mmCIF file with all atom_site columns, C-alpha atoms in Angstrom:
data_model
loop_
_atom_site.group_PDB
_atom_site.id
_atom_site.type_symbol
_atom_site.label_atom_id
_atom_site.label_alt_id
_atom_site.label_comp_id
_atom_site.label_asym_id
_atom_site.label_entity_id
_atom_site.label_seq_id
_atom_site.pdbx_PDB_ins_code
_atom_site.Cartn_x
_atom_site.Cartn_y
_atom_site.Cartn_z
_atom_site.occupancy
_atom_site.B_iso_or_equiv
_atom_site.pdbx_formal_charge
_atom_site.auth_seq_id
_atom_site.auth_comp_id
_atom_site.auth_asym_id
_atom_site.auth_atom_id
_atom_site.pdbx_PDB_model_num
ATOM 1  C CA . MET V 1 1  ? 76.734 144.206 141.366 1.00 63.00 ? 1  MET V CA 1
ATOM 2  C CA . THR V 1 2  ? 80.072 142.524 140.904 1.00 68.00 ? 2  THR V CA 1
ATOM 3  C CA . THR V 1 3  ? 78.598 139.391 141.896 1.00 82.00 ? 3  THR V CA 1
ATOM 4  C CA . TYR V 1 4  ? 75.906 139.315 139.331 1.00 87.00 ? 4  TYR V CA 1
ATOM 5  C CA . ILE V 1 5  ? 78.509 139.979 136.438 1.00 83.00 ? 5  ILE V CA 1
ATOM 6  C CA . ASP V 1 6  ? 80.759 137.423 137.746 1.00 81.00 ? 6  ASP V CA 1
ATOM 7  C CA . LEU V 1 7  ? 77.764 134.965 137.885 1.00 88.00 ? 7  LEU V CA 1
ATOM 8  C CA . LEU V 1 8  ? 76.743 136.155 134.317 1.00 89.00 ? 8  LEU V CA 1
ATOM 9  C CA . ILE V 1 9  ? 80.376 135.482 133.008 1.00 84.00 ? 9  ILE V CA 1
ATOM 10 C CA . ILE V 1 10 ? 80.465 131.923 134.497 1.00 86.00 ? 10 ILE V CA 1
ATOM 11 C CA . VAL V 1 11 ? 76.771 131.151 133.105 1.00 91.00 ? 11 VAL V CA 1
ATOM 12 C CA . ALA V 1 12 ? 77.903 132.619 129.577 1.00 90.00 ? 12 ALA V CA 1
ATOM 13 C CA . LYS V 1 13 ? 81.194 130.870 129.350 1.00 89.00 ? 13 LYS V CA 1
ATOM 14 C CA . THR V 1 14 ? 79.731 127.649 130.406 1.00 92.00 ? 14 THR V CA 1
ATOM 15 C CA . ALA V 1 15 ? 77.197 127.762 127.831 1.00 95.00 ? 15 ALA V CA 1
ATOM 16 C CA . ILE V 1 16 ? 79.856 128.659 125.232 1.00 94.00 ? 16 ILE V CA 1
ATOM 17 C CA . LEU V 1 17 ? 81.967 125.658 126.309 1.00 94.00 ? 17 LEU V CA 1
ATOM 18 C CA . VAL V 1 18 ? 78.991 123.235 126.172 1.00 96.00 ? 18 VAL V CA 1
ATOM 19 C CA . LEU V 1 19 ? 77.687 124.521 122.984 1.00 97.00 ? 19 LEU V CA 1
ATOM 20 C CA . GLY V 1 20 ? 80.996 125.023 121.261 1.00 96.00 ? 20 GLY V CA 1
ATOM 21 C CA . GLY V 1 21 ? 82.243 121.763 122.529 1.00 96.00 ? 21 GLY V CA 1
ATOM 22 C CA . SER V 1 22 ? 79.090 120.013 120.832 1.00 97.00 ? 22 SER V CA 1
ATOM 23 C CA . ILE V 1 23 ? 79.813 121.656 117.626 1.00 97.00 ? 23 ILE V CA 1
ATOM 24 C CA . THR V 1 24 ? 83.493 120.873 117.585 1.00 97.00 ? 24 THR V CA 1
ATOM 25 C CA . TYR V 1 25 ? 82.653 117.276 118.548 1.00 97.00 ? 25 TYR V CA 1
ATOM 26 C CA . TYR V 1 26 ? 80.187 116.871 115.723 1.00 97.00 ? 26 TYR V CA 1
ATOM 27 C CA . ALA V 1 27 ? 82.478 118.665 113.205 1.00 97.00 ? 27 ALA V CA 1
ATOM 28 C CA . LEU V 1 28 ? 85.269 116.243 113.777 1.00 97.00 ? 28 LEU V CA 1
ATOM 29 C CA . ARG V 1 29 ? 83.155 113.324 113.836 1.00 97.00 ? 29 ARG V CA 1
ATOM 30 C CA . ALA V 1 30 ? 81.484 114.226 110.522 1.00 97.00 ? 30 ALA V CA 1
ATOM 31 C CA . TYR V 1 31 ? 85.214 114.538 109.365 1.00 96.00 ? 31 TYR V CA 1
ATOM 32 C CA . GLY V 1 32 ? 86.194 111.308 110.596 1.00 97.00 ? 32 GLY V CA 1
ATOM 33 C CA . ARG V 1 33 ? 83.176 109.794 108.605 1.00 97.00 ? 33 ARG V CA 1
ATOM 34 C CA . THR V 1 34 ? 83.686 111.612 105.422 1.00 96.00 ? 34 THR V CA 1
ATOM 35 C CA . GLY V 1 35 ? 87.516 112.481 105.483 1.00 94.00 ? 35 GLY V CA 1
ATOM 36 C CA . ASP V 1 36 ? 86.460 116.068 104.189 1.00 94.00 ? 36 ASP V CA 1
ATOM 37 C CA . ARG V 1 37 ? 88.930 118.323 104.940 1.00 94.00 ? 37 ARG V CA 1
ATOM 38 C CA . SER V 1 38 ? 86.650 121.546 105.360 1.00 95.00 ? 38 SER V CA 1
ATOM 39 C CA . LEU V 1 39 ? 84.794 119.739 108.310 1.00 96.00 ? 39 LEU V CA 1
ATOM 40 C CA . ARG V 1 40 ? 88.143 119.111 110.062 1.00 96.00 ? 40 ARG V CA 1
ATOM 41 C CA . ALA V 1 41 ? 88.902 122.717 109.557 1.00 97.00 ? 41 ALA V CA 1
ATOM 42 C CA . LEU V 1 42 ? 85.522 123.754 110.748 1.00 96.00 ? 42 LEU V CA 1
ATOM 43 C CA . GLY V 1 43 ? 86.027 121.411 113.846 1.00 97.00 ? 43 GLY V CA 1
ATOM 44 C CA . ILE V 1 44 ? 89.393 123.231 114.627 1.00 97.00 ? 44 ILE V CA 1
ATOM 45 C CA . GLY V 1 45 ? 87.876 126.660 114.066 1.00 97.00 ? 45 GLY V CA 1
ATOM 46 C CA . PHE V 1 46 ? 85.003 126.248 116.472 1.00 97.00 ? 46 PHE V CA 1
ATOM 47 C CA . GLY V 1 47 ? 87.250 124.399 119.031 1.00 97.00 ? 47 GLY V CA 1
ATOM 48 C CA . THR V 1 48 ? 89.756 127.553 118.853 1.00 97.00 ? 48 THR V CA 1
ATOM 49 C CA . VAL V 1 49 ? 86.813 129.992 119.706 1.00 96.00 ? 49 VAL V CA 1
ATOM 50 C CA . THR V 1 50 ? 85.623 127.580 122.485 1.00 96.00 ? 50 THR V CA 1
ATOM 51 C CA . VAL V 1 51 ? 88.981 127.242 123.881 1.00 96.00 ? 51 VAL V CA 1
ATOM 52 C CA . GLY V 1 52 ? 89.233 131.087 123.660 1.00 94.00 ? 52 GLY V CA 1
ATOM 53 C CA . ALA V 1 53 ? 86.152 131.433 125.904 1.00 91.00 ? 53 ALA V CA 1
ATOM 54 C CA . LEU V 1 54 ? 87.229 128.983 128.135 1.00 91.00 ? 54 LEU V CA 1
ATOM 55 C CA . VAL V 1 55 ? 90.856 130.292 128.724 1.00 92.00 ? 55 VAL V CA 1
ATOM 56 C CA . GLY V 1 56 ? 89.523 134.114 128.880 1.00 87.00 ? 56 GLY V CA 1
ATOM 57 C CA . GLY V 1 57 ? 86.902 132.920 131.437 1.00 83.00 ? 57 GLY V CA 1
ATOM 58 C CA . VAL V 1 58 ? 89.414 130.797 133.470 1.00 87.00 ? 58 VAL V CA 1
ATOM 59 C CA . SER V 1 59 ? 92.127 133.675 133.591 1.00 88.00 ? 59 SER V CA 1
ATOM 60 C CA . HIS V 1 60 ? 89.568 136.207 135.024 1.00 78.00 ? 60 HIS V CA 1
ATOM 61 C CA . GLN V 1 61 ? 87.638 133.719 137.200 1.00 79.00 ? 61 GLN V CA 1
ATOM 62 C CA . ILE V 1 62 ? 90.211 131.445 138.509 1.00 83.00 ? 62 ILE V CA 1
ATOM 63 C CA . ILE V 1 63 ? 93.629 132.658 137.936 1.00 87.00 ? 63 ILE V CA 1
ATOM 64 C CA . GLY V 1 64 ? 92.481 136.458 139.037 1.00 83.00 ? 64 GLY V CA 1
ATOM 65 C CA . ALA V 1 65 ? 93.686 138.156 135.937 1.00 85.00 ? 65 ALA V CA 1
ATOM 66 C CA . ASP V 1 66 ? 92.389 141.476 134.908 1.00 87.00 ? 66 ASP V CA 1
ATOM 67 C CA . LEU V 1 67 ? 88.968 141.283 133.089 1.00 83.00 ? 67 LEU V CA 1
ATOM 68 C CA . ALA V 1 68 ? 90.791 143.205 130.113 1.00 89.00 ? 68 ALA V CA 1
ATOM 69 C CA . VAL V 1 69 ? 93.565 140.260 129.932 1.00 90.00 ? 69 VAL V CA 1
ATOM 70 C CA . GLY V 1 70 ? 90.685 137.851 129.817 1.00 87.00 ? 70 GLY V CA 1
ATOM 71 C CA . ILE V 1 71 ? 88.830 139.628 127.192 1.00 89.00 ? 71 ILE V CA 1
ATOM 72 C CA . ALA V 1 72 ? 92.034 140.099 125.075 1.00 93.00 ? 72 ALA V CA 1
ATOM 73 C CA . VAL V 1 73 ? 92.915 136.383 125.166 1.00 91.00 ? 73 VAL V CA 1
ATOM 74 C CA . ASN V 1 74 ? 89.116 135.521 124.142 1.00 92.00 ? 74 ASN V CA 1
ATOM 75 C CA . SER V 1 75 ? 89.028 138.031 121.389 1.00 95.00 ? 75 SER V CA 1
ATOM 76 C CA . LEU V 1 76 ? 92.407 136.833 119.858 1.00 96.00 ? 76 LEU V CA 1
ATOM 77 C CA . LEU V 1 77 ? 91.496 133.299 119.999 1.00 96.00 ? 77 LEU V CA 1
ATOM 78 C CA . THR V 1 78 ? 88.008 133.971 118.680 1.00 95.00 ? 78 THR V CA 1
ATOM 79 C CA . ALA V 1 79 ? 89.716 135.987 115.660 1.00 97.00 ? 79 ALA V CA 1
ATOM 80 C CA . ILE V 1 80 ? 91.877 133.044 114.898 1.00 97.00 ? 80 ILE V CA 1
ATOM 81 C CA . GLY V 1 81 ? 88.909 130.600 115.097 1.00 97.00 ? 81 GLY V CA 1
ATOM 82 C CA . PHE V 1 82 ? 86.917 132.608 112.943 1.00 97.00 ? 82 PHE V CA 1
ATOM 83 C CA . GLY V 1 83 ? 89.695 132.798 110.354 1.00 97.00 ? 83 GLY V CA 1
ATOM 84 C CA . VAL V 1 84 ? 89.928 129.043 110.514 1.00 97.00 ? 84 VAL V CA 1
ATOM 85 C CA . ILE V 1 85 ? 86.104 128.816 110.075 1.00 96.00 ? 85 ILE V CA 1
ATOM 86 C CA . VAL V 1 86 ? 86.352 131.090 106.980 1.00 97.00 ? 86 VAL V CA 1
ATOM 87 C CA . TYR V 1 87 ? 89.152 128.864 105.510 1.00 96.00 ? 87 TYR V CA 1
ATOM 88 C CA . SER V 1 88 ? 86.962 126.044 106.150 1.00 95.00 ? 88 SER V CA 1
ATOM 89 C CA . LEU V 1 89 ? 84.274 127.491 103.666 1.00 94.00 ? 89 LEU V CA 1
ATOM 90 C CA . TYR V 1 90 ? 86.819 127.747 101.074 1.00 91.00 ? 90 TYR V CA 1
ATOM 91 C CA . VAL V 1 91 ? 88.426 124.243 101.136 1.00 83.00 ? 91 VAL V CA 1
ATOM 92 C CA . GLU V 1 92 ? 87.334 122.029 98.309  1.00 72.00 ? 92 GLU V CA 1
#
């Protein structure tokens, strides 16, 4: 059972890395074209969420930290990233 859970975590974290990385790339690319600060903040926010998922997964799968530590790191960086995304919606 643990093997399936580990595999599911790896697949989900890989999908988050690919999709979140894509969103971050396109948001920052759009910022480079337009100079719009909200797009920069959006890219930073999604980048933070993506890095949170990556660090949370790596801490559990590679470093061997407790699953709760990985979840805590992931949750903290996700909350910060969402805060930056909310800020990006209010920047003019």
